[in-house]
Amino acid sequence: MTHEMTVNGVKRSVGADAETSLLHVLREDLGLKGPRFGCGAGLCGACFVLLDGYPTPSCDTPLWAAEGKDVVTVEGLGDLDSPHPLQQAFLDEQAGQCGYCLSGILISAAALLTRNPAPDELEVAEALDRNLCRCGAQRRMIRAVMRAAKELR
């Protein structure tokens, strides 16, 4: 069966079983390697994508749940030639260590800044709470989100 959704602004048709995880479809069928497999239970945030604007764990979201919806991965935020202000702020603040969690963190931060363009540090920390990072760069990540928020305003 074919499933249709918009991925990073492009209408896509995917021929996969309806129960296949959205993460598998994004990585294996569409070649988008930004969302990463972490825990497989939707708890760590490494696989987060925006699904109709909401940060959603793609590892435990079945393909049928994305049918007809708008999916944005970290690749859809910006690219090397034109990075999203969040991506640039994370670079400027040296907010990444190993980088495994960053795509999901950027997705969570993008969702926050869409609904609240002027968050305080506590609101940023709360928005990133579902994203696990073991590298200890959380303070730099919060600074990066605050920096991007300021630039976006």
GROMACS .gro file of N, CA and C in nm, residues 76-145:
model
  210
   76GLY      N    1   1.518   1.941   0.705
   76GLY     CA    2   1.420   2.037   0.656
   76GLY      C    3   1.430   2.173   0.720
   77LEU      N    4   1.509   2.185   0.827
   77LEU     CA    5   1.526   2.316   0.891
   77LEU      C    6   1.618   2.406   0.811
   78GLY      N    7   1.726   2.352   0.759
   78GLY     CA    8   1.824   2.429   0.684
   78GLY      C    9   1.932   2.338   0.632
   79ASP      N   10   2.026   2.395   0.557
   79ASP     CA   11   2.135   2.314   0.503
   79ASP      C   12   2.267   2.389   0.518
   80LEU      N   13   2.373   2.332   0.464
   80LEU     CA   14   2.505   2.393   0.479
   80LEU      C   15   2.512   2.534   0.421
   81ASP      N   16   2.444   2.555   0.309
   81ASP     CA   17   2.448   2.687   0.245
   81ASP      C   18   2.358   2.789   0.315
   82SER      N   19   2.252   2.741   0.375
   82SER     CA   20   2.155   2.829   0.440
   82SER      C   21   2.103   2.764   0.568
   83PRO      N   22   2.186   2.761   0.673
   83PRO     CA   23   2.143   2.696   0.797
   83PRO      C   24   2.032   2.775   0.866
   84HIS      N   25   1.947   2.702   0.934
   84HIS     CA   26   1.845   2.764   1.018
   84HIS      C   27   1.918   2.838   1.130
   85PRO      N   28   1.865   2.948   1.179
   85PRO     CA   29   1.931   3.018   1.290
   85PRO      C   30   1.963   2.929   1.410
   86LEU      N   31   1.880   2.828   1.436
   86LEU     CA   32   1.913   2.734   1.544
   86LEU      C   33   2.038   2.655   1.512
   87GLN      N   34   2.047   2.606   1.391
   87GLN     CA   35   2.166   2.530   1.351
   87GLN      C   36   2.291   2.616   1.362
   88GLN      N   37   2.282   2.741   1.316
   88GLN     CA   38   2.397   2.831   1.323
   88GLN      C   39   2.433   2.864   1.468
   89ALA      N   40   2.332   2.885   1.551
   89ALA     CA   41   2.358   2.917   1.692
   89ALA      C   42   2.424   2.799   1.763
   90PHE      N   43   2.383   2.676   1.730
   90PHE     CA   44   2.447   2.559   1.791
   90PHE      C   45   2.593   2.551   1.750
   91LEU      N   46   2.622   2.586   1.627
   91LEU     CA   47   2.762   2.590   1.583
   91LEU      C   48   2.838   2.701   1.656
   92ASP      N   49   2.779   2.819   1.659
   92ASP     CA   50   2.846   2.934   1.721
   92ASP      C   51   2.871   2.913   1.871
   93GLU      N   52   2.779   2.847   1.938
   93GLU     CA   53   2.793   2.823   2.082
   93GLU      C   54   2.869   2.693   2.111
   94GLN      N   55   2.911   2.623   2.008
   94GLN     CA   56   2.977   2.493   2.023
   94GLN      C   57   2.896   2.403   2.116
   95ALA      N   58   2.765   2.395   2.083
   95ALA     CA   59   2.672   2.323   2.169
   95ALA      C   60   2.670   2.173   2.146
   96GLY      N   61   2.737   2.126   2.045
   96GLY     CA   62   2.738   1.983   2.019
   96GLY      C   63   2.865   1.917   2.069
   97GLN      N   64   2.851   1.799   2.119
   97GLN     CA   65   2.968   1.719   2.155
   97GLN      C   66   2.973   1.604   2.056
   98CYS      N   67   2.916   1.490   2.091
   98CYS     CA   68   2.916   1.377   1.999
   98CYS      C   69   2.818   1.400   1.884
   99GLY      N   70   2.712   1.474   1.909
   99GLY     CA   71   2.617   1.510   1.804
   99GLY      C   72   2.502   1.412   1.784
  100TYR      N   73   2.504   1.300   1.852
  100TYR     CA   74   2.401   1.199   1.828
  100TYR      C   75   2.261   1.252   1.859
  101CYS      N   76   2.248   1.329   1.963
  101CYS     CA   77   2.118   1.379   2.007
  101CYS      C   78   2.076   1.508   1.938
  102LEU      N   79   2.169   1.574   1.870
  102LEU     CA   80   2.144   1.711   1.824
  102LEU      C   81   2.027   1.727   1.729
  103SER      N   82   2.006   1.632   1.638
  103SER     CA   83   1.895   1.651   1.545
  103SER      C   84   1.763   1.657   1.619
  104GLY      N   85   1.744   1.571   1.717
  104GLY     CA   86   1.621   1.574   1.795
  104GLY      C   87   1.609   1.699   1.881
  105ILE      N   88   1.720   1.745   1.934
  105ILE     CA   89   1.720   1.867   2.015
  105ILE      C   90   1.686   1.987   1.928
  106LEU      N   91   1.742   1.994   1.808
  106LEU     CA   92   1.709   2.103   1.717
  106LEU      C   93   1.561   2.101   1.680
  107ILE      N   94   1.504   1.984   1.663
  107ILE     CA   95   1.361   1.972   1.632
  107ILE      C   96   1.278   2.023   1.750
  108SER      N   97   1.312   1.982   1.871
  108SER     CA   98   1.238   2.029   1.989
  108SER      C   99   1.250   2.180   2.004
  109ALA      N  100   1.370   2.233   1.981
  109ALA     CA  101   1.391   2.378   1.991
  109ALA      C  102   1.314   2.453   1.883
  110ALA      N  103   1.311   2.400   1.763
  110ALA     CA  104   1.236   2.465   1.655
  110ALA      C  105   1.087   2.471   1.688
  111ALA      N  106   1.035   2.363   1.745
  111ALA     CA  107   0.893   2.363   1.785
  111ALA      C  108   0.868   2.468   1.892
  112LEU      N  109   0.958   2.477   1.989
  112LEU     CA  110   0.944   2.578   2.094
  112LEU      C  111   0.941   2.718   2.035
  113LEU      N  112   1.038   2.750   1.949
  113LEU     CA  113   1.048   2.886   1.897
  113LEU      C  114   0.933   2.920   1.803
  114THR      N  115   0.869   2.820   1.745
  114THR     CA  116   0.751   2.846   1.662
  114THR      C  117   0.634   2.889   1.750
  115ARG      N  118   0.618   2.821   1.863
  115ARG     CA  119   0.503   2.855   1.949
  115ARG      C  120   0.536   2.966   2.049
  116ASN      N  121   0.664   2.988   2.076
  116ASN     CA  122   0.704   3.092   2.171
  116ASN      C  123   0.835   3.153   2.124
  117PRO      N  124   0.829   3.262   2.049
  117PRO     CA  125   0.951   3.321   1.993
  117PRO      C  126   1.043   3.389   2.095
  118ALA      N  127   0.994   3.406   2.217
  118ALA     CA  128   1.076   3.473   2.319
  118ALA      C  129   1.074   3.393   2.449
  119PRO      N  130   1.126   3.269   2.448
  119PRO     CA  131   1.125   3.190   2.571
  119PRO      C  132   1.232   3.237   2.668
  120ASP      N  133   1.211   3.207   2.795
  120ASP     CA  134   1.318   3.229   2.892
  120ASP      C  135   1.396   3.097   2.905
  121GLU      N  136   1.503   3.099   2.981
  121GLU     CA  137   1.588   2.980   2.991
  121GLU      C  138   1.515   2.860   3.050
  122LEU      N  139   1.426   2.883   3.145
  122LEU     CA  140   1.350   2.773   3.203
  122LEU      C  141   1.259   2.709   3.098
  123GLU      N  142   1.196   2.790   3.016
  123GLU     CA  143   1.110   2.736   2.909
  123GLU      C  144   1.191   2.656   2.808
  124VAL      N  145   1.310   2.700   2.778
  124VAL     CA  146   1.398   2.624   2.687
  124VAL      C  147   1.434   2.491   2.751
  125ALA      N  148   1.474   2.495   2.877
  125ALA     CA  149   1.511   2.370   2.946
  125ALA      C  150   1.393   2.274   2.950
  126GLU      N  151   1.274   2.324   2.975
  126GLU     CA  152   1.155   2.238   2.977
  126GLU      C  153   1.126   2.181   2.840
  127ALA      N  154   1.144   2.259   2.735
  127ALA     CA  155   1.118   2.212   2.598
  127ALA      C  156   1.216   2.103   2.557
  128LEU      N  157   1.338   2.110   2.611
  128LEU     CA  158   1.441   2.011   2.576
  128LEU      C  159   1.445   1.894   2.673
  129ASP      N  160   1.357   1.893   2.771
  129ASP     CA  161   1.361   1.791   2.877
  129ASP      C  162   1.343   1.649   2.825
  130ARG      N  163   1.268   1.631   2.716
  130ARG     CA  164   1.245   1.497   2.660
  130ARG      C  165   1.363   1.446   2.579
  131ASN      N  166   1.461   1.532   2.556
  131ASN     CA  167   1.579   1.494   2.477
  131ASN      C  168   1.694   1.460   2.570
  132LEU      N  169   1.742   1.337   2.559
  132LEU     CA  170   1.854   1.295   2.642
  132LEU      C  171   1.986   1.330   2.575
  133CYS      N  172   2.078   1.383   2.654
  133CYS     CA  173   2.213   1.412   2.608
  133CYS      C  174   2.307   1.374   2.721
  134ARG      N  175   2.402   1.288   2.690
  134ARG     CA  176   2.494   1.242   2.793
  134ARG      C  177   2.628   1.316   2.791
  135CYS      N  178   2.642   1.409   2.700
  135CYS     CA  179   2.771   1.478   2.685
  135CYS      C  180   2.789   1.595   2.781
  136GLY      N  181   2.681   1.641   2.841
  136GLY     CA  182   2.694   1.751   2.936
  136GLY      C  183   2.699   1.888   2.873
  137ALA      N  184   2.643   1.903   2.754
  137ALA     CA  185   2.647   2.032   2.684
  137ALA      C  186   2.516   2.109   2.699
  138GLN      N  187   2.435   2.073   2.796
  138GLN     CA  188   2.302   2.133   2.807
  138GLN      C  189   2.305   2.285   2.825
  139ARG      N  190   2.397   2.336   2.902
  139ARG     CA  191   2.405   2.483   2.921
  139ARG      C  192   2.434   2.552   2.788
  140ARG      N  193   2.526   2.496   2.711
  140ARG     CA  194   2.556   2.555   2.580
  140ARG      C  195   2.437   2.544   2.486
  141MET      N  196   2.363   2.435   2.497
  141MET     CA  197   2.243   2.418   2.413
  141MET      C  198   2.138   2.522   2.447
  142ILE      N  199   2.118   2.547   2.574
  142ILE     CA  200   2.022   2.649   2.615
  142ILE      C  201   2.066   2.786   2.566
  143ARG      N  202   2.195   2.816   2.579
  143ARG     CA  203   2.247   2.944   2.525
  143ARG      C  204   2.224   2.954   2.376
  144ALA      N  205   2.244   2.844   2.305
  144ALA     CA  206   2.225   2.844   2.159
  144ALA      C  207   2.079   2.871   2.122
  145VAL      N  208   1.987   2.810   2.194
  145VAL     CA  209   1.845   2.832   2.165
  145VAL      C  210   1.808   2.977   2.195
   0.00000   0.00000   0.00000
